[in-house]
């Protein structure tokens, strides 16, 4: 915590290694005023709006700061900055796609929104951001509300009473997406670092005493069993303050004629009750129930599906029955428009493409995607792997970095812990094995399990290949701590040709379900050649043919896969004549065309689906 004194106010600024434990959930269903739309901006690569020419942080007495009003007091006043209509960016939206000058920009941009606001009732107002990449410093009418780090998770700040005006509020966000070694992710990623206010911004109106968060999920069943006919809910309701004496909290599910009341015991009150016979949530029947949670002074309504999920022996059980995950990895990007995804339409497009491929599962790589994705997955019946950007070479030796990773984990889980679709929390991807890394990752796993005992925890691991034994071993020590042993393999793309899949062997010391979290090969859409030609659609097709043949011979604990990747996506690391700034491992190209390999995977998924349907009959 850093204490900053500003003109008579004392502001506590939670610097965002610390998770926002004041995060409000169920945002789409709260009373709100949108601040989306056109914002004006100033590009500030030298951070002139933040530091003076001696590189000291500017303060409230210095009108030069970009967070303060840009209107000179009179015509003689020298003011070096103004926000201008002609320099506008759409929010939500990354800046990179909105003007060619931003294509490769990484640095600071100041965003400004002027707005009028009439408060409709008494109560509190919070300023909410779905995500800002990477660091946001937020100022309203010249006062700093706080700062947040982490480019893919939500945060909110309470707006102090009387700070909001009826007209002409001056909201400024300093957005900085520079990469640093000690951040999460770190300097090096295989995706483009889109900057900006990438998700929506809203004012949230709540009563003074309000329901901040809740966890309404089926209780874990005893290992390996199916949920009871009348299953139990176990969870909690969190208020923003201590309850009034004897205050009642109510959970209602009108369709089930269920109404349960609890006496609030503390800020967090445990709830536990039995449901009548229900339709369990599953990919085949993605049933969601309207759930209303109320306190003396607040009421919030959500749509929740009820299901159980667990890794049991060598299988993954959904509602007590083994499932095979026909997945695909997805980046949060709309390639045709070369931008970050953020809207319902974007989610429809991405999850629609996954469905066309025959998927019942998606791996949302390598960071938490927009909330529209997990909400839509809930209603479409698509299982979700959700991940934090602990990717490759994070500074595993640093406690501060661990805190930053934990903060993002906390925010990811808090936002989505009522989504039936989310079955796996992933704490990272391809982290290089060392005792320091294993401790780091282990503490993230412990944290995830502390926050949520009803889902699986995993991480995408790497494979150890021994040429001598022609053996692929999944023996990362982290395997001991995860529920699902997931690994990325590129046999036939990185090292060798796809026919290597025919002779290779697989083994793992872990007696747990095995999941292939990535496999893929690059192909430029529309480039055709013989199957030995790298980057041709034919090569990628051959790769998938060989891989599918290999999957069919995988050990019995093979429970699914999420190949790499649904769409081509921007990656500044990839610059040969075929890739041209893109990773071309998509099954769809950057124009939305299906490549030949798409049909190979689809056929495999259709076969699996048919076999599992006929088993059920
Ligand atoms: C991986 C990474 C993924 C890359 C992919 C590739 O293993 O997890 O982020 O984009 O390989 O294309 O090499």
Coordinates of C-alpha atoms and ligand atoms in Angstrom, one line a residue:
X1 CA 0.0 0.0 0.0
X2 CA 1.3 3.4 -0.9
X3 CA -0.2 6.4 0.9
X4 CA -0.5 9.5 -1.3
X5 CA -1.8 12.8 0.0
X6 CA -3.7 15.0 -2.5
X7 CA -5.3 18.4 -1.7
X8 CA -6.9 17.6 1.6
X9 CA -7.8 14.0 0.7
X10 CA -5.9 10.9 1.7
X11 CA -6.0 8.3 -0.9
X12 CA -5.0 4.7 -0.3
X13 CA -3.8 3.4 -3.6
X14 CA -3.7 -0.3 -3.8
X15 CA -0.8 -1.1 -6.1
X16 CA -1.9 -3.9 -7.9
X17 CA 0.4 -6.7 -7.1
X18 CA -2.3 -7.1 -4.5
X19 CA -5.5 -8.7 -5.8
X20 CA -8.6 -6.6 -5.7
X21 CA -10.4 -8.1 -2.8
X22 CA -13.1 -5.5 -3.4
X23 CA -13.8 -6.9 -6.9
X24 CA -17.5 -6.8 -7.6
X25 CA -18.8 -9.8 -9.6
X26 CA -21.8 -10.4 -11.8
X27 CA -21.1 -7.1 -13.5
X28 CA -23.3 -7.8 -16.7
X29 CA -26.3 -8.0 -14.4
X30 CA -25.7 -4.9 -12.2
X31 CA -27.2 -1.5 -12.6
X32 CA -24.6 0.4 -14.6
X33 CA -23.9 3.4 -16.9
X34 CA -21.6 2.6 -19.8
X35 CA -18.6 4.7 -20.5
X36 CA -17.8 2.9 -23.7
X37 CA -17.5 4.8 -26.9
X38 CA -15.1 7.4 -28.1
X39 CA -12.4 8.6 -25.8
X40 CA -9.8 11.2 -26.7
X41 CA -6.1 10.3 -26.3
X42 CA -2.6 11.7 -26.1
X43 CA 0.2 9.4 -27.1
X44 CA 3.0 9.8 -24.5
X45 CA 6.0 7.6 -25.2
X46 CA 8.2 9.8 -22.8
X47 CA 5.5 9.9 -20.1
X48 CA 5.6 13.7 -20.1
X49 CA 2.1 13.7 -18.6
X50 CA 3.5 11.8 -15.5
X51 CA 7.0 13.2 -14.9
X52 CA 8.4 16.7 -15.1
X53 CA 11.5 17.5 -17.0
X54 CA 13.7 16.5 -14.0
X55 CA 11.8 13.2 -14.1
X56 CA 10.0 13.8 -10.9
X57 CA 6.4 12.6 -10.7
X58 CA 4.0 15.5 -11.3
X59 CA 1.6 16.4 -8.6
X60 CA -1.8 18.1 -8.2
X61 CA -0.2 21.6 -8.3
X62 CA 1.2 21.1 -11.7
X63 CA -1.4 21.8 -14.4
X64 CA 0.9 20.1 -16.9
X65 CA -0.2 16.7 -15.8
X66 CA -2.3 14.9 -18.4
X67 CA -4.7 13.6 -15.7
X68 CA -5.8 17.1 -14.8
X69 CA -8.2 19.4 -16.8
X70 CA -6.8 20.5 -20.1
X71 CA -8.6 23.8 -20.3
X72 CA -6.3 26.7 -19.6
X73 CA -7.7 29.0 -16.8
X74 CA -7.2 32.1 -19.1
X75 CA -5.7 32.9 -22.4
X76 CA -2.3 33.7 -20.9
X77 CA -1.9 30.3 -19.3
X78 CA 0.6 28.0 -20.9
X79 CA -0.8 24.6 -21.2
X80 CA 1.2 22.1 -23.3
X81 CA -1.5 19.4 -23.6
X82 CA -5.1 19.1 -24.8
X83 CA -7.3 16.2 -25.6
X84 CA -8.7 16.7 -29.1
X85 CA -11.7 15.2 -30.9
X86 CA -9.5 14.3 -33.9
X87 CA -7.4 12.0 -31.6
X88 CA -10.1 9.6 -30.5
X89 CA -10.0 5.8 -29.8
X90 CA -12.9 3.4 -29.4
X91 CA -13.3 1.8 -26.0
X92 CA -13.4 -1.1 -25.6
X93 CA -10.7 -1.8 -28.1
X94 CA -6.9 -2.1 -28.4
X95 CA -5.2 0.9 -29.8
X96 CA -3.1 -1.1 -32.3
X97 CA -5.8 -1.8 -34.8
X98 CA -7.4 1.6 -34.7
X99 CA -4.8 3.6 -36.5
X100 CA -1.8 2.4 -38.6
X101 CA 0.6 4.5 -36.5
X102 CA -0.2 2.2 -33.5
X103 CA 0.4 -1.1 -35.3
X104 CA 3.6 -1.8 -33.3
X105 CA 3.2 0.7 -30.5
X106 CA 4.0 -0.3 -27.0
X107 CA 4.1 2.5 -24.4
X108 CA 1.9 5.0 -22.7
X109 CA -1.3 6.4 -24.0
X110 CA -3.5 8.7 -22.0
X111 CA -7.3 8.2 -22.5
X112 CA -9.8 10.9 -21.6
X113 CA -13.6 10.7 -21.4
X114 CA -15.8 13.6 -20.5
X115 CA -19.3 12.7 -19.3
X116 CA -22.3 13.9 -17.5
X117 CA -23.8 11.8 -14.8
X118 CA -27.0 11.9 -12.8
X119 CA -27.0 9.6 -9.9
X120 CA -30.3 7.8 -9.9
X121 CA -30.4 6.7 -6.3
X122 CA -28.4 7.0 -3.1
X123 CA -25.7 4.5 -2.6
X124 CA -22.2 3.9 -3.9
X125 CA -20.7 4.2 -7.3
X126 CA -17.8 2.1 -8.6
X127 CA -15.8 2.7 -11.7
X128 CA -15.3 -0.7 -13.4
X129 CA -12.9 -1.9 -16.1
X130 CA -13.2 -5.2 -17.8
X131 CA -9.5 -5.1 -18.6
X132 CA -6.7 -2.6 -19.4
X133 CA -3.4 -3.8 -20.8
X134 CA -1.2 -3.7 -18.9
X135 CA -1.0 -1.0 -16.2
X136 CA -3.8 1.5 -15.6
X137 CA -3.6 4.7 -13.5
X138 CA -7.0 6.1 -13.1
X139 CA -7.9 9.7 -12.4
X140 CA -11.3 11.3 -12.0
X141 CA -11.7 15.1 -11.9
X142 CA -8.0 15.4 -11.1
X143 CA -8.0 12.9 -8.3
X144 CA -6.3 9.6 -8.5
X145 CA -8.6 6.6 -7.8
X146 CA -6.0 4.0 -8.0
X147 CA -3.8 1.8 -10.2
X148 CA -4.0 -1.7 -11.5
X149 CA -1.6 -4.1 -13.2
X150 CA -2.5 -7.1 -15.2
X151 CA -3.8 -6.9 -18.8
X152 CA -6.7 -9.4 -18.8
X153 CA -8.6 -9.2 -15.5
X154 CA -11.2 -6.8 -14.2
X155 CA -10.9 -4.2 -11.5
X156 CA -13.0 -1.5 -9.9
X157 CA -12.5 1.5 -7.8
X158 CA -15.0 3.1 -5.5
X159 CA -15.7 6.7 -6.6
X160 CA -15.6 8.9 -3.4
X161 CA -18.9 10.6 -2.6
X162 CA -19.1 14.1 -4.1
X163 CA -16.3 13.6 -6.6
X164 CA -18.8 12.9 -9.5
X165 CA -20.4 16.0 -11.0
X166 CA -23.6 16.3 -12.9
X167 CA -21.8 17.6 -15.9
X168 CA -18.4 17.5 -17.5
X169 CA -16.6 14.9 -15.5
X170 CA -13.1 14.5 -16.6
X171 CA -12.0 10.8 -16.5
X172 CA -8.4 10.0 -17.5
X173 CA -6.7 6.7 -17.7
X174 CA -3.0 6.4 -18.2
X175 CA -2.5 3.1 -20.0
X176 CA 1.0 1.6 -20.3
X177 CA 1.6 -1.7 -22.1
X178 CA 5.4 -1.7 -22.0
X179 CA 6.8 -5.1 -21.3
X180 CA 9.0 -5.8 -18.3
X181 CA 11.0 -8.8 -17.2
X182 CA 9.3 -8.8 -13.8
X183 CA 5.7 -8.7 -14.9
X184 CA 3.1 -11.3 -15.8
X185 CA 3.5 -12.0 -18.7
X186 CA 7.2 -11.2 -19.0
X187 CA 9.1 -9.7 -22.0
X188 CA 8.8 -12.7 -24.2
X189 CA 5.5 -14.1 -25.6
X190 CA 4.4 -15.7 -28.8
X191 CA 1.6 -13.2 -29.3
X192 CA 1.2 -9.6 -29.9
X193 CA 1.0 -7.3 -26.9
X194 CA -2.2 -5.4 -27.8
X195 CA -2.4 -2.2 -25.7
X196 CA -5.3 -0.1 -24.5
X197 CA -8.6 -0.2 -22.6
X198 CA -9.4 -3.5 -24.3
X199 CA -12.6 -4.3 -22.4
X200 CA -15.6 -2.3 -21.3
X201 CA -15.8 0.6 -18.8
X202 CA -18.8 1.2 -16.6
X203 CA -20.0 3.1 -13.6
X204 CA -21.7 0.5 -11.3
X205 CA -24.4 1.7 -9.0
X206 CA -24.9 -0.3 -5.8
X207 CA -26.6 0.4 -2.5
X208 CA -24.3 1.5 0.4
X209 CA -24.6 -2.1 1.7
X210 CA -24.4 -4.5 -1.2
X211 CA -23.7 -8.0 -2.2
X212 CA -20.2 -8.0 -3.6
X213 CA -19.7 -11.6 -4.6
X214 CA -21.1 -15.1 -4.1
X215 CA -20.2 -18.7 -4.8
X216 CA -23.2 -20.8 -5.6
X217 CA -22.0 -24.2 -6.9
X218 CA -22.7 -27.8 -6.4
X219 CA -20.8 -29.3 -3.4
X220 CA -18.0 -31.7 -4.4
X221 CA -19.3 -35.3 -4.5
X222 CA -17.3 -38.0 -2.8
X223 CA -14.6 -39.0 -5.3
X224 CA -15.8 -41.0 -8.2
X225 CA -19.5 -40.7 -7.5
X226 CA -22.4 -39.1 -9.4
X227 CA -24.3 -36.2 -7.9
X228 CA -27.3 -37.2 -5.8
X229 CA -30.8 -36.9 -7.3
X230 CA -31.3 -33.9 -5.1
X231 CA -27.8 -32.4 -5.1
X232 CA -26.4 -30.1 -2.5
X233 CA -25.2 -26.5 -3.0
X234 CA -22.3 -25.3 -0.9
X235 CA -21.0 -21.8 -1.2
X236 CA -21.0 -18.4 0.3
X237 CA -22.2 -14.8 0.0
X238 CA -19.9 -11.9 0.5
X239 CA -21.1 -8.4 1.5
X240 CA -19.1 -5.3 1.2
X241 CA -19.3 -4.8 5.0
X242 CA -20.2 -6.5 8.2
X243 CA -23.9 -7.4 8.2
X244 CA -26.6 -5.8 10.4
X245 CA -27.4 -7.8 13.4
X246 CA -29.7 -10.7 12.4
X247 CA -29.5 -9.6 8.7
X248 CA -31.0 -12.2 6.4
X249 CA -29.5 -13.4 3.1
X250 CA -31.7 -15.2 0.6
X251 CA -31.1 -17.4 -2.3
X252 CA -34.0 -18.0 -4.7
X253 CA -34.3 -20.2 -7.8
X254 CA -37.8 -19.5 -9.0
X255 CA -37.9 -22.3 -11.6
X256 CA -37.3 -24.8 -8.8
X257 CA -39.6 -23.0 -6.4
X258 CA -36.6 -22.8 -4.1
X259 CA -36.1 -20.1 -1.4
X260 CA -33.4 -20.5 1.2
X261 CA -32.7 -18.0 3.9
X262 CA -29.5 -17.6 6.0
X263 CA -28.6 -15.3 8.9
X264 CA -25.5 -13.3 7.8
X265 CA -22.7 -14.2 10.2
X266 CA -19.9 -12.0 8.9
X267 CA -18.8 -10.2 5.7
X268 CA -18.7 -13.7 4.2
X269 CA -21.6 -16.1 5.1
X270 CA -21.5 -19.7 4.2
X271 CA -24.6 -21.1 2.5
X272 CA -25.5 -24.8 2.2
X273 CA -28.7 -26.3 1.0
X274 CA -30.2 -29.1 -1.0
X275 CA -31.8 -28.6 -4.4
X276 CA -34.8 -30.5 -5.6
X277 CA -34.3 -32.7 -8.6
X278 CA -32.6 -30.6 -11.3
X279 CA -31.3 -30.8 -14.8
X280 CA -27.6 -30.9 -14.4
X281 CA -25.5 -28.7 -16.7
X282 CA -23.4 -30.5 -19.4
X283 CA -22.4 -29.9 -23.0
X284 CA -25.4 -31.8 -24.1
X285 CA -27.8 -30.0 -21.8
X286 CA -26.4 -26.6 -20.9
X287 CA -29.2 -25.8 -18.5
X288 CA -28.9 -22.5 -16.6
X289 CA -31.1 -21.5 -13.7
X290 CA -32.1 -18.0 -12.7
X291 CA -30.6 -17.5 -9.3
X292 CA -31.5 -14.4 -7.2
X293 CA -29.4 -13.5 -4.2
X294 CA -30.6 -10.8 -1.9
X295 CA -29.7 -9.1 1.4
X296 CA -31.6 -6.5 3.4
X297 CA -30.6 -3.8 1.0
X298 CA -29.4 -5.4 -2.3
X299 CA -30.5 -7.9 -4.8
X300 CA -28.5 -9.4 -7.7
X301 CA -29.5 -12.0 -10.3
X302 CA -27.4 -14.5 -12.2
X303 CA -27.8 -17.5 -14.4
X304 CA -26.0 -20.5 -13.0
X305 CA -25.6 -24.1 -14.2
X306 CA -25.0 -26.9 -11.7
X307 CA -22.6 -29.7 -12.4
X308 CA -19.7 -31.5 -10.7
X309 CA -16.3 -32.1 -12.3
X310 CA -13.2 -33.9 -11.0
X311 CA -10.2 -35.8 -12.0
X312 CA -10.7 -39.3 -10.7
X313 CA -8.2 -42.1 -11.3
X314 CA -7.3 -41.9 -14.9
X315 CA -10.4 -40.1 -16.0
X316 CA -12.2 -36.7 -15.9
X317 CA -15.7 -37.1 -14.6
X318 CA -18.4 -34.6 -15.4
X319 CA -21.5 -35.3 -13.3
X320 CA -19.8 -38.5 -12.3
X321 CA -19.4 -39.8 -15.9
X322 CA -16.2 -39.9 -17.9
X323 CA -15.8 -37.3 -20.6
X324 CA -13.5 -36.9 -23.5
X325 CA -12.6 -33.2 -24.2
X326 CA -12.7 -32.4 -27.9
X327 CA -11.0 -29.1 -27.5
X328 CA -9.3 -26.3 -29.4
X329 CA -7.0 -23.6 -28.1
X330 CA -8.1 -20.0 -28.8
X331 CA -6.4 -16.6 -28.6
X332 CA -8.6 -13.7 -27.7
X333 CA -8.2 -12.1 -31.1
X334 CA -10.3 -11.4 -34.2
X335 CA -7.8 -12.0 -36.9
X336 CA -9.7 -10.5 -39.8
X337 CA -9.8 -7.2 -38.1
X338 CA -6.4 -7.7 -36.4
X339 CA -7.7 -6.8 -33.0
X340 CA -8.5 -8.1 -29.5
X341 CA -11.9 -9.8 -29.0
X342 CA -14.2 -8.1 -26.5
X343 CA -17.9 -8.3 -27.5
X344 CA -20.7 -10.9 -27.5
X345 CA -20.4 -11.0 -31.3
X346 CA -16.7 -11.8 -31.0
X347 CA -17.5 -14.5 -28.6
X348 CA -20.2 -15.9 -30.9
X349 CA -17.7 -15.9 -33.7
X350 CA -14.9 -17.7 -31.9
X351 CA -17.1 -20.2 -30.0
X352 CA -19.1 -20.7 -33.2
X353 CA -16.0 -21.6 -35.1
X354 CA -15.0 -24.0 -32.3
X355 CA -18.5 -25.6 -32.5
X356 CA -18.2 -26.1 -36.3
X357 CA -15.0 -28.0 -35.6
X358 CA -17.0 -30.4 -33.4
X359 CA -15.6 -29.1 -30.1
X360 CA -17.1 -29.5 -26.7
X361 CA -14.2 -27.7 -25.0
X362 CA -12.0 -24.7 -25.5
X363 CA -8.7 -23.8 -24.0
X364 CA -8.8 -20.0 -23.6
X365 CA -5.0 -19.3 -24.0
X366 CA -2.9 -17.8 -22.6
X367 CA -4.7 -15.3 -20.4
X368 CA -8.3 -14.8 -19.1
X369 CA -10.5 -13.9 -22.0
X370 CA -13.4 -11.5 -21.9
X371 CA -16.3 -12.4 -19.6
X372 CA -18.6 -12.7 -22.7
X373 CA -16.7 -15.8 -23.6
X374 CA -17.2 -17.7 -20.4
X375 CA -20.9 -16.5 -20.2
X376 CA -21.5 -17.7 -23.7
X377 CA -19.7 -21.0 -23.1
X378 CA -22.1 -21.5 -20.2
X379 CA -25.2 -21.1 -22.4
X380 CA -23.7 -23.0 -25.4
X381 CA -22.5 -25.9 -23.3
X382 CA -18.8 -25.6 -24.0
X383 CA -16.3 -26.6 -21.4
X384 CA -13.6 -24.1 -20.6
X385 CA -9.9 -24.1 -19.6
X386 CA -9.1 -20.7 -18.2
X387 CA -5.5 -19.6 -17.8
X388 CA -3.3 -16.8 -16.4
X389 CA -0.4 -15.5 -18.4
X390 CA 2.4 -17.2 -16.5
X391 CA 4.1 -18.0 -19.7
X392 CA 7.6 -19.3 -20.5
X393 CA 10.3 -17.3 -18.6
X394 CA 8.5 -15.5 -15.8
X395 CA 11.0 -14.4 -13.1
X396 CA 10.2 -17.4 -10.8
X397 CA 12.7 -16.3 -8.2
X398 CA 10.8 -13.2 -7.3
X399 CA 8.2 -13.0 -4.6
X400 CA 6.8 -9.8 -6.1
X401 CA 6.3 -11.6 -9.4
X402 CA 4.6 -14.5 -7.5
X403 CA 2.3 -11.9 -5.9
X404 CA 1.4 -10.4 -9.3
X405 CA 0.6 -13.9 -10.7
X406 CA -1.5 -14.6 -7.6
X407 CA -3.4 -11.3 -8.0
X408 CA -4.3 -12.3 -11.6
X409 CA -5.3 -15.8 -10.5
X410 CA -7.5 -14.4 -7.8
X411 CA -9.2 -11.9 -10.2
X412 CA -9.7 -14.6 -12.9
X413 CA -11.2 -17.1 -10.4
X414 CA -13.3 -14.4 -8.7
X415 CA -14.8 -13.2 -11.9
X416 CA -15.8 -16.7 -13.2
X417 CA -16.3 -18.9 -10.2
X418 CA -20.0 -19.2 -10.9
X419 CA -19.5 -20.3 -14.5
X420 CA -20.4 -24.0 -15.0
X421 CA -18.5 -24.1 -18.2
X422 CA -15.2 -23.4 -16.5
X423 CA -13.8 -26.7 -15.4
X424 CA -10.1 -26.1 -15.3
X425 CA -8.0 -23.3 -13.8
X426 CA -4.6 -23.3 -15.5
X427 CA -1.7 -21.6 -13.6
X428 CA 0.6 -21.3 -16.6
X429 CA 2.1 -22.5 -19.9
X430 CA 5.5 -24.2 -20.8
X431 CA 7.4 -23.1 -17.7
X432 CA 11.0 -24.4 -17.7
X433 CA 11.6 -27.0 -15.1
X434 CA 13.7 -26.0 -12.0
X435 CA 13.1 -26.3 -8.3
X436 CA 12.5 -22.5 -8.1
X437 CA 9.9 -22.7 -10.9
X438 CA 8.2 -25.7 -9.3
X439 CA 7.9 -23.9 -6.0
X440 CA 6.4 -20.9 -7.7
X441 CA 3.9 -23.0 -9.7
X442 CA 3.1 -25.1 -6.7
X443 CA 2.1 -22.1 -4.7
X444 CA -0.1 -20.9 -7.5
X445 CA -1.8 -24.3 -7.5
X446 CA -2.3 -24.2 -3.8
X447 CA -3.8 -20.7 -4.1
X448 CA -6.2 -21.8 -6.8
X449 CA -7.3 -24.7 -4.7
X450 CA -7.8 -22.5 -1.7
X451 CA -10.0 -20.2 -3.8
X452 CA -12.0 -22.9 -5.4
X453 CA -12.3 -26.6 -4.4
X454 CA -14.8 -27.5 -7.1
X455 CA -12.7 -27.4 -10.2
X456 CA -9.6 -29.0 -11.6
X457 CA -6.2 -27.2 -11.5
X458 CA -3.7 -27.7 -14.3
X459 CA -0.9 -26.2 -16.3
X460 CA 0.4 -26.8 -19.8
X461 CA 3.7 -28.7 -19.3
X462 CA 6.4 -29.7 -21.7
X463 CA 7.5 -33.1 -22.9
X464 CA 10.9 -34.7 -22.4
X465 CA 11.9 -36.4 -25.6
X466 CA 14.6 -39.1 -25.5
X467 CA 15.9 -39.8 -29.0
X468 CA 17.8 -42.8 -27.7
X469 CA 14.6 -44.5 -26.4
X470 CA 12.3 -42.8 -28.9
X471 CA 10.3 -42.0 -25.9
X472 CA 8.2 -38.9 -25.0
X473 CA 7.9 -38.6 -21.3
X474 CA 5.6 -36.3 -19.5
X475 CA 7.5 -36.3 -16.2
X476 CA 7.6 -32.6 -15.2
X477 CA 7.7 -32.6 -11.3
X478 CA 4.7 -30.3 -11.4
X479 CA 2.7 -33.3 -12.5
X480 CA 2.5 -34.3 -8.9
X481 CA 0.5 -31.3 -7.9
X482 CA -1.9 -30.8 -10.8
X483 CA -5.2 -32.6 -11.2
X484 CA -5.0 -33.0 -14.9
X485 CA -1.5 -33.7 -16.5
X486 CA -1.6 -31.5 -19.6
X487 CA 1.3 -31.1 -22.0
X488 CA 2.1 -29.4 -25.3
X489 CA 3.6 -31.6 -28.0
X490 CA 4.6 -30.7 -31.6
X491 CA 5.9 -34.0 -32.8
X492 CA 6.5 -33.6 -36.5
X493 CA 6.6 -29.8 -36.5
X494 CA 9.4 -28.9 -34.1
X495 CA 12.0 -31.6 -34.7
X496 CA 11.4 -34.2 -37.4
X497 CA 8.5 -34.8 -39.7
X498 CA 4.9 -35.9 -38.9
X499 CA 5.6 -39.6 -39.7
X500 CA 7.6 -39.6 -36.4
X501 CA 4.2 -40.0 -34.7
X502 CA 4.0 -43.5 -36.1
X503 CA 6.9 -45.0 -34.1
X504 CA 7.1 -42.8 -31.0
X505 CA 6.1 -43.9 -27.5
X506 CA 4.5 -42.1 -24.7
X507 CA 4.9 -42.5 -21.0
X508 CA 4.2 -40.7 -17.7
X509 CA 4.9 -41.6 -14.1
X510 CA 1.6 -40.0 -13.1
X511 CA -1.4 -42.0 -12.6
X512 CA -3.7 -39.2 -13.6
X513 CA -5.7 -38.1 -16.6
X514 CA -3.5 -37.0 -19.6
X515 CA -4.5 -34.1 -21.8
X516 CA -2.7 -32.7 -24.9
X517 CA -3.0 -28.9 -24.3
X518 CA -1.3 -28.1 -27.7
X519 CA -0.3 -29.7 -30.9
X520 CA -0.1 -28.0 -34.3
X521 CA 1.7 -27.0 -37.4
X522 CA 2.0 -23.8 -39.5
X523 CA 0.3 -23.3 -42.8
X524 CA -0.4 -20.2 -44.9
X525 CA -4.0 -20.3 -45.9
X526 CA -4.3 -20.8 -49.7
X527 CA -0.7 -21.9 -50.1
X528 CA -0.8 -25.4 -51.7
X529 CA 2.1 -27.7 -52.3
X530 CA 3.1 -31.3 -51.7
X531 CA 2.8 -32.5 -48.1
X532 CA 6.5 -32.3 -47.5
X533 CA 6.5 -28.5 -48.1
X534 CA 6.5 -26.6 -44.8
X535 CA 3.8 -24.0 -44.4
X536 CA 1.7 -25.5 -47.1
X537 CA -1.9 -26.5 -46.1
X538 CA -0.9 -30.0 -47.2
X539 CA 1.9 -30.2 -44.7
X540 CA -0.5 -29.2 -41.9
X541 CA -3.1 -31.7 -43.1
X542 CA -0.5 -34.5 -43.1
X543 CA 0.6 -33.4 -39.6
X544 CA -2.9 -33.7 -38.3
X545 CA -3.5 -37.1 -40.0
X546 CA -0.4 -38.5 -38.3
X547 CA -1.3 -37.0 -35.0
X548 CA -4.8 -38.3 -35.1
X549 CA -3.5 -41.8 -35.8
X550 CA -1.2 -41.4 -32.8
X551 CA -4.0 -40.1 -30.5
X552 CA -5.9 -43.3 -31.3
X553 CA -3.1 -45.3 -29.8
X554 CA -2.6 -43.1 -26.7
X555 CA -2.7 -44.7 -23.3
X556 CA -6.2 -45.2 -21.7
X557 CA -5.7 -42.1 -19.5
X558 CA -5.8 -39.8 -22.5
X559 CA -8.9 -37.6 -21.8
X560 CA -8.8 -35.0 -24.5
X561 CA -6.9 -32.4 -26.4
X562 CA -6.9 -28.7 -27.4
X563 CA -4.8 -28.4 -30.5
X564 CA -3.0 -25.2 -31.4
X565 CA -4.9 -23.2 -32.6
X566 CA -8.3 -22.1 -33.8
X567 CA -7.2 -19.0 -35.8
X568 CA -4.0 -17.6 -37.1
X569 CA -2.9 -14.9 -34.7
X570 CA -0.5 -12.0 -34.7
X571 CA 3.0 -12.7 -33.4
X572 CA 5.9 -10.4 -34.0
X573 CA 8.2 -13.3 -33.5
X574 CA 7.2 -14.9 -36.8
X575 CA 8.6 -13.3 -39.8
X576 CA 9.3 -15.6 -42.7
X577 CA 7.6 -15.2 -46.1
X578 CA 4.5 -17.3 -45.0
X579 CA 4.0 -15.9 -41.6
X580 CA 4.7 -12.2 -42.1
X581 CA 4.1 -11.3 -38.4
X582 CA 1.6 -14.0 -37.8
X583 CA 1.6 -17.4 -36.1
X584 CA 0.0 -19.6 -38.9
X585 CA -0.9 -22.6 -36.9
X586 CA -4.6 -21.7 -37.1
X587 CA -7.1 -24.2 -38.5
X588 CA -8.8 -21.1 -39.8
X589 CA -6.6 -18.5 -41.6
X590 CA -6.6 -14.8 -40.8
X591 CA -9.5 -14.3 -43.2
X592 CA -11.6 -16.9 -41.6
X593 CA -11.1 -19.6 -44.2
X594 CA -10.8 -23.2 -43.1
X595 CA -7.5 -24.9 -43.9
X596 CA -7.4 -28.5 -45.0
X597 CA -6.3 -29.7 -41.6
X598 CA -9.6 -28.4 -40.1
X599 CA -11.4 -31.2 -41.8
X600 CA -9.0 -33.9 -40.4
X601 CA -9.6 -32.8 -36.8
X602 CA -13.3 -32.3 -37.4
X603 CA -13.6 -35.9 -38.7
X604 CA -11.8 -37.2 -35.7
X605 CA -14.0 -35.2 -33.3
X606 CA -17.2 -36.4 -35.1
X607 CA -16.0 -40.0 -34.8
X608 CA -15.4 -39.6 -31.1
X609 CA -18.8 -37.9 -30.6
X610 CA -20.6 -40.6 -32.5
X611 CA -18.9 -43.4 -30.5
X612 CA -19.7 -41.7 -27.2
X613 CA -23.4 -41.2 -28.3
X614 CA -23.8 -44.8 -29.3
X615 CA -22.3 -45.8 -25.9
X616 CA -24.9 -43.8 -24.1
X617 CA -27.8 -45.4 -26.1
Ligands
LIG1 C1 3.7 -23.3 -27.7 C2 3.2 -22.1 -27.0 C3 2.3 -21.2 -27.8 C4 3.0 -21.0 -29.1 C5 3.1 -22.3 -29.8 C6 3.8 -22.3 -31.2 O1 4.1 -24.3 -27.2 O2 2.5 -22.5 -25.8 O3 2.0 -20.0 -27.1 O4 2.3 -20.1 -29.9 O5 3.8 -23.2 -29.1 O6 3.2 -21.9 -32.2 O7 5.0 -22.5 -31.2

